[in-house]
Coordinates of C-alpha atoms in Angstrom, one line a residue:
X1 CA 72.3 8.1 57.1
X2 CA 75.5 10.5 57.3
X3 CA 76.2 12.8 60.0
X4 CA 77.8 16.3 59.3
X5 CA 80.3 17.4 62.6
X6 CA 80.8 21.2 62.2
X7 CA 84.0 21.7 64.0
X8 CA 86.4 24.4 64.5
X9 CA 90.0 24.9 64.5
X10 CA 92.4 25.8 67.4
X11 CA 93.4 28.8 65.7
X12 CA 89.5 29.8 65.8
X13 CA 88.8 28.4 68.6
X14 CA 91.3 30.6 70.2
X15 CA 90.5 33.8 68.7
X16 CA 86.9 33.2 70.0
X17 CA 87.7 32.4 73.4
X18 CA 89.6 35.8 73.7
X19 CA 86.8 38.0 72.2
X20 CA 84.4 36.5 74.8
X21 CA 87.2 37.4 77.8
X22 CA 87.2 40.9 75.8
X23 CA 83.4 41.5 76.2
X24 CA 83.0 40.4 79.8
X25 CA 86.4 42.6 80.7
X26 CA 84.5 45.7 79.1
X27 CA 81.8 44.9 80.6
X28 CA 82.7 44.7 84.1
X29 CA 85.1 47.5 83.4
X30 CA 81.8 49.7 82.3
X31 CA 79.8 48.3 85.5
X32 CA 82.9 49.1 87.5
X33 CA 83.1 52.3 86.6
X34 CA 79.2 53.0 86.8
X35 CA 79.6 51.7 90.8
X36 CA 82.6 54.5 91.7
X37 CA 81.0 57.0 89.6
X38 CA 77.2 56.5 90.7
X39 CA 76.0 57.4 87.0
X40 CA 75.1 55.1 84.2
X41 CA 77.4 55.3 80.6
X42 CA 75.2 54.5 78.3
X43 CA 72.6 57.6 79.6
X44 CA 70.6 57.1 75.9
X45 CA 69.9 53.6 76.7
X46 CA 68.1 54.7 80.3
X47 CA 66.1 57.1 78.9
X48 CA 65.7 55.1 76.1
X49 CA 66.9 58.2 73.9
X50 CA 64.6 60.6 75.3
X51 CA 66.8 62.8 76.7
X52 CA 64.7 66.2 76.2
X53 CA 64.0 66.1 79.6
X54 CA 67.3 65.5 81.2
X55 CA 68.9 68.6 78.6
X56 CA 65.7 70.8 79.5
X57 CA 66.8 70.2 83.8
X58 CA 70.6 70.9 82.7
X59 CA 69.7 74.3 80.9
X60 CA 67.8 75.6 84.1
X61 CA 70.7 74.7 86.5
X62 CA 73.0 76.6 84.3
X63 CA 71.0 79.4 84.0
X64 CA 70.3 79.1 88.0
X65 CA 73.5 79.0 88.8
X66 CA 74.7 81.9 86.7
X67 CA 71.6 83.9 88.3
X68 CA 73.5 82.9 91.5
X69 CA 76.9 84.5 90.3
X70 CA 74.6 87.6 89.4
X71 CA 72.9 88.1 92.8
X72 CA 76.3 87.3 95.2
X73 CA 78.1 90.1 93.0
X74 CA 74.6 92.3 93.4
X75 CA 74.8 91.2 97.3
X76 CA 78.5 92.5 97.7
X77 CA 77.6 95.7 96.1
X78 CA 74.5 96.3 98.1
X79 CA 76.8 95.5 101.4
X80 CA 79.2 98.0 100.2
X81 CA 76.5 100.6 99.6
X82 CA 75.0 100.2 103.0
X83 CA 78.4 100.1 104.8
X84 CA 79.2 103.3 103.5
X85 CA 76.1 104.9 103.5
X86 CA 76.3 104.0 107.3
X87 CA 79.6 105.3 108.3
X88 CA 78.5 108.4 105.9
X89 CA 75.1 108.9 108.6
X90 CA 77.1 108.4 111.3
X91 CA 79.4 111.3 110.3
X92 CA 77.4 113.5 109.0
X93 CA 75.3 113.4 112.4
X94 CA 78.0 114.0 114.6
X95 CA 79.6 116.7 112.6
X96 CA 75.9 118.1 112.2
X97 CA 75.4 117.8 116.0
X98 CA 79.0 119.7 117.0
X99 CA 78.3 122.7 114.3
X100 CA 74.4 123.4 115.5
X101 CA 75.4 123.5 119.1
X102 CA 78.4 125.1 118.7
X103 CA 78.5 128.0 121.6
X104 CA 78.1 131.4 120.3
X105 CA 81.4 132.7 122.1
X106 CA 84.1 130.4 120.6
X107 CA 86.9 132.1 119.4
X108 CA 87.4 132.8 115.6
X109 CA 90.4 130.4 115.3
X110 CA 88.0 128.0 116.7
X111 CA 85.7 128.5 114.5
X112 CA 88.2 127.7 111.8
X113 CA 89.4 124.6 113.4
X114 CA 85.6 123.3 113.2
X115 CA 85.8 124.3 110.2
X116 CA 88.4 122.3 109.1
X117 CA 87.2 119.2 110.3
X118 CA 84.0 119.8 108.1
X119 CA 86.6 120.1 105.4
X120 CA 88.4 116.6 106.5
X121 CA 84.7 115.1 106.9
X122 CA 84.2 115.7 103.3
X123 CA 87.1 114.2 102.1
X124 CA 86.5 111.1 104.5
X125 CA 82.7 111.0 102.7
X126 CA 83.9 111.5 99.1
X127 CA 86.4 108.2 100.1
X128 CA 83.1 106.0 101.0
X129 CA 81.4 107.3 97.7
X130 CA 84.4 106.6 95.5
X131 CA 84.5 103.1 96.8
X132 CA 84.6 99.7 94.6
X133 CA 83.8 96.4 95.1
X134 CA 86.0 94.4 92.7
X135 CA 86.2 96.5 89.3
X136 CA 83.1 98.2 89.9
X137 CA 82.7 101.7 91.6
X138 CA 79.6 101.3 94.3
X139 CA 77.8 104.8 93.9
X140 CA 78.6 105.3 89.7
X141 CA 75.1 103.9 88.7
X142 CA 75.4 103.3 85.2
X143 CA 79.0 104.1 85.1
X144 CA 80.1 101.5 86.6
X145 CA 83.8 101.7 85.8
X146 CA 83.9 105.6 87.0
X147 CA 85.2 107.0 90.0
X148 CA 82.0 108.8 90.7
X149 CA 83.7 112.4 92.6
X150 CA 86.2 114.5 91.9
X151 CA 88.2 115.1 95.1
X152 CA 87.3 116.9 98.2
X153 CA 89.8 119.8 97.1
X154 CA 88.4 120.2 93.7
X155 CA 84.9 120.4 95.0
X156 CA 86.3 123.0 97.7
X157 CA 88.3 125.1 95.2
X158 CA 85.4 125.6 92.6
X159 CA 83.1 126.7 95.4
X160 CA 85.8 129.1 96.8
X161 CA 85.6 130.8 93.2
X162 CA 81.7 130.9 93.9
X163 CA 81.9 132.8 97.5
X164 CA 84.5 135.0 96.4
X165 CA 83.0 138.5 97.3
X166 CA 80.2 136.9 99.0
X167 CA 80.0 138.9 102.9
X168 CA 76.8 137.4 104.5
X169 CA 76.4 133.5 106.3
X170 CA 73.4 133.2 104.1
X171 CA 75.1 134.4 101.1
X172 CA 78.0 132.2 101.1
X173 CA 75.3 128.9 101.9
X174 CA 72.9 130.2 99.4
X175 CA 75.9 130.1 96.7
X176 CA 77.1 126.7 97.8
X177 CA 73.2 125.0 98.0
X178 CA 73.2 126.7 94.0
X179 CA 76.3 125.0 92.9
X180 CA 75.2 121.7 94.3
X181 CA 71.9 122.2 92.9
X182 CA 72.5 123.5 89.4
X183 CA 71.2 121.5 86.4
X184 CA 73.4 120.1 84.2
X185 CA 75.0 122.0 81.8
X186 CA 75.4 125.3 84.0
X187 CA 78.9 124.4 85.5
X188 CA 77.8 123.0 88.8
X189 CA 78.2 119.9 90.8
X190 CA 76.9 117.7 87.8
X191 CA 79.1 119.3 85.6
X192 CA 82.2 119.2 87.3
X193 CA 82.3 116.9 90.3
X194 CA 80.0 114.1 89.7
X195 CA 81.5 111.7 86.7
X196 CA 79.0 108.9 87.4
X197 CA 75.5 107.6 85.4
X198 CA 71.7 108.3 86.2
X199 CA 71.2 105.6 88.5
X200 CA 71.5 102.0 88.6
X201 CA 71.3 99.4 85.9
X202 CA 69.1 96.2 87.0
X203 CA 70.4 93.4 87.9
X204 CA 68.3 89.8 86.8
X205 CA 69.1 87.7 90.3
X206 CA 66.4 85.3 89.4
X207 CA 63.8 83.6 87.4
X208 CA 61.8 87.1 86.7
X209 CA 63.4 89.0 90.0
X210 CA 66.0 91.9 89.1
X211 CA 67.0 94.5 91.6
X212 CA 68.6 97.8 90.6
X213 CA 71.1 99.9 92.9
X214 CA 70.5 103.7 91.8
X215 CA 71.9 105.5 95.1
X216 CA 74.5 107.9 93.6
X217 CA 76.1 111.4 94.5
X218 CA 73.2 112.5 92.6
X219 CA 70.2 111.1 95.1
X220 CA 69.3 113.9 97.4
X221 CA 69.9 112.8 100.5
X222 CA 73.6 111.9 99.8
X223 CA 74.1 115.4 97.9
X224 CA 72.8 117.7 100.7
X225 CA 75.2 115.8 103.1
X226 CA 78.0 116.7 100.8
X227 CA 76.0 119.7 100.1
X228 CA 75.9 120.5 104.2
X229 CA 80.1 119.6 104.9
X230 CA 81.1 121.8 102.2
X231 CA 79.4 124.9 103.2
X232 CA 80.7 124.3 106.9
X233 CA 84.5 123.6 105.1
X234 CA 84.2 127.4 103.4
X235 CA 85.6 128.9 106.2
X236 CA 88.5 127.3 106.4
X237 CA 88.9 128.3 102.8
X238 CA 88.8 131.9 103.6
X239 CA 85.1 132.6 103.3
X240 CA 84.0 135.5 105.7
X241 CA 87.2 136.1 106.9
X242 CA 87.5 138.8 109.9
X243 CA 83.4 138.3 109.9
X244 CA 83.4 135.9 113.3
X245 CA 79.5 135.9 113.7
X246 CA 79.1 135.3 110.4
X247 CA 81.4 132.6 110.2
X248 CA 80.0 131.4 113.4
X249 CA 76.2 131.5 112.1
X250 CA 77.4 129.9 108.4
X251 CA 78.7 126.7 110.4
X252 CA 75.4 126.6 113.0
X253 CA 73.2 126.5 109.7
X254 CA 75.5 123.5 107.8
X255 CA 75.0 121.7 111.2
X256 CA 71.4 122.0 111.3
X257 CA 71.0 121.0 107.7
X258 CA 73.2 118.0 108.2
X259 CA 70.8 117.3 110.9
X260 CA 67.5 117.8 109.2
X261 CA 69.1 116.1 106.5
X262 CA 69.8 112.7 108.6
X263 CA 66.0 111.1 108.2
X264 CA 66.2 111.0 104.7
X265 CA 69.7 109.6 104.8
X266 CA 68.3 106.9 106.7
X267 CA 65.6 106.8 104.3
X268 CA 68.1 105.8 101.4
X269 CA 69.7 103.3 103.9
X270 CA 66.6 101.5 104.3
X271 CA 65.9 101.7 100.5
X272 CA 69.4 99.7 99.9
X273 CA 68.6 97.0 103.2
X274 CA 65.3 96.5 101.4
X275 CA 67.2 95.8 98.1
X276 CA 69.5 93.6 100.5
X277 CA 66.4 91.3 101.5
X278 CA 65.0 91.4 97.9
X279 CA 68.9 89.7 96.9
X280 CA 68.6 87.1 99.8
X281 CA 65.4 86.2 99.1
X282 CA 65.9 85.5 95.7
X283 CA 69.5 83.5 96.3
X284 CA 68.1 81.3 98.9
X285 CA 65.1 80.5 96.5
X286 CA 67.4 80.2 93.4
X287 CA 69.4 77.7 95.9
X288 CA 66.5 75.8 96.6
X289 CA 65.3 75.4 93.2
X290 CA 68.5 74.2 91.7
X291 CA 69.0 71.3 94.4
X292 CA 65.8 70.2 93.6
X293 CA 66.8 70.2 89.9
X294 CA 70.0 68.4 90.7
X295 CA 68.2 65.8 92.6
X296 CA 65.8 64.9 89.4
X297 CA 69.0 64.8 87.3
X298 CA 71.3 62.5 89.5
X299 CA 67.7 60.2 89.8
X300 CA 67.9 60.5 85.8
X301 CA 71.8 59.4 85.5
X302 CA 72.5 57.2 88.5
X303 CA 73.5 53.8 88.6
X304 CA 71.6 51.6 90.6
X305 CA 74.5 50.4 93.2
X306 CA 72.8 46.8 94.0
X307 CA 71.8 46.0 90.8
X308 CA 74.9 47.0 89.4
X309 CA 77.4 45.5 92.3
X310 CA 75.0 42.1 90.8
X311 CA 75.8 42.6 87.5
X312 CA 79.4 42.7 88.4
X313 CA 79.4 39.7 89.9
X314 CA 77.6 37.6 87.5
X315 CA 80.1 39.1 84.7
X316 CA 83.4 37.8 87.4
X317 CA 81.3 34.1 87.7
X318 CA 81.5 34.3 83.3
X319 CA 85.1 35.3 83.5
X320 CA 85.9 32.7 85.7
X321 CA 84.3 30.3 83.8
X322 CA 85.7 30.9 81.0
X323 CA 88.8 31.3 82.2
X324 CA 87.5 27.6 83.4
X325 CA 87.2 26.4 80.1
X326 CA 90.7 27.9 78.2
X327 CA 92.5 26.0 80.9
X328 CA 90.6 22.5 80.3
X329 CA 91.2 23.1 76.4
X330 CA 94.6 24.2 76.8
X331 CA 95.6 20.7 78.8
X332 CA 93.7 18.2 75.9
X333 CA 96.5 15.8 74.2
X334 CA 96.2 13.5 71.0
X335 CA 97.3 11.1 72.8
X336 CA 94.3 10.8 75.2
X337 CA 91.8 10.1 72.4
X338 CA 94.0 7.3 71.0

């Protein structure tokens, strides 16, 4: 009977050797980086390539987190609206306060001092409603990228053109309330002040949650307080002149319409803080939801530290066995078997 030895060469034997070393280097290389990284490399293998799931989870964090990016810009923007619609109240009142209780005996050049102020007090409101957060101007509802007022001395010198003539307290308010009131298209406040949109445009801050800002020049409250400043600034622009009681009685009535006007001021203010809780609400549920999310993805791609700090060992005990092995080989002489 004749025995067939299948033997290989050294040339072969080599090249084998260093193909094993190869594998078990990229392998511990792989589980090496799986332990710093905390995530498996081959992700189809561990959902044994089902990874619907896993993509379906990564869509809704994306579109979390960009409803995020849409409710902190819609958060700054409320905050900007509220600030200024607070210093605007504040304002308003005090100015409204000082003209109503004005005494009736004050000189006529105090009358236009006061006056005056009502005139800087406009200009200081028309600031807060010109105001931008980032590109976006706060009070321009649709028209975002608009300053939303023409200045206080525009606004001033087209309602001068309207009292011209005009020799009553009543007349010269009755004129101003009609120019702030006009409809569009009859050369009034729309027309020539306000440069804004109708309202706000909604905002999506969440999965089926949008909130739209629509206080603007245009909103009632906000007009009759520029509405109520401008008539008190007419005498300083020359309206009634040499009529003191007149003058007198057209500031006591723009101070008791900025005060009547102050509830529904706070009215709008309470409309944007509810807005305000609306945007918190739906970030801190958005937040919630997409840490949840992440936590079913990292379960999906981690790396099993224990079972993976084994593995790495076990491939080191192969190396070094092999490495074992090459260095026996390498030492074997002819002159030992002869």
């Amino acid at each position: 009977m004749t025995m067939t030895v299948q033997s290989i060469g050294d040339q072969a034997r080599a090249f084998a050797l260093q193909s094993a070393s190869s594998r078990i280097k990229t392998t511990m290389a792989t589980l090496t980086a799986e332990l710093a990284s905390g995530e498996v490399a081959d992700l189809g293998a561990r959902l044994q390539g089902n990874t619907q799931d896993l993509a379906g989870i990564e869509a809704r964090i994306s579109m979390l987190a960009q409803f995020g990016r849409s409710a902190a810009e819609a958060a700054s923007h409320a905050r900007g609206m509220q600030d200024a619609l607070t210093s605007i109240h504040s304002l308003t009142e005090d100015m409204g306060r000082g003209l109503f209780i004005e005494p009736g005996a004050v000189t006529e050049g105090l009358v236009v001092a006061r006056s005056a102020q009502a005139a800087s007090a406009l200009q200081t409101v028309i600031g807060h409603l010109n105001g931008a957060v980032g590109q976006r101007f706060l009070f321009s509802g649709t028209n975002s990228d608009t300053q939303p007022l023409s200045s206080a001395d525009a606004i001033l010198s087209a309602l001068t053109a309207e009292v011209a003539g005009l020799t009553t307290a009543a007349g010269v308010a009755a004129a101003v309330s009609d120019w702030f009131d006009a409809p569009p298209g009859m050369g009034g406040f729309v027309d020539l002040a306000y440069h804004g949109g109708p309202g706000g445009q909604p905002m999506p801050i969440g999965e089926g949650t949008t909130v739209s800002l629509s206080t603007t020049p245009l909103t009632p409250a906000v007009r009759d307080s520029l509405k109520g400043l401008a008539t008190a600034a007419m005498v300083d622009r020359g309206a009634l002149a040499g009529s003191g009681i007149e003058a007198r009685a057209l500031l006591q009535g723009a101070g008791k319409a900025l005060l009547d006007n102050s509830p529904a001021l706070a009215v709008e203010m309470s409309r944007v803080g509810y807005a305000q809780q609306v945007i918190e609400t739906a970030r801190t549920e958005g937040s919630a939801a997409s840490a949840t999310l992440q936590t079913a993805r990292n379960q999906m791609r981690e790396a099993d530290p224990f079972a993976t700090s084994a593995a790495i060992s076990e491939a080191e005990t192969k190396l070094q066995s092999l490495y074992s092995v090459i260095g026996r080989l390498s030492q074997l002489k002819l002159a030992d078997y002869i």
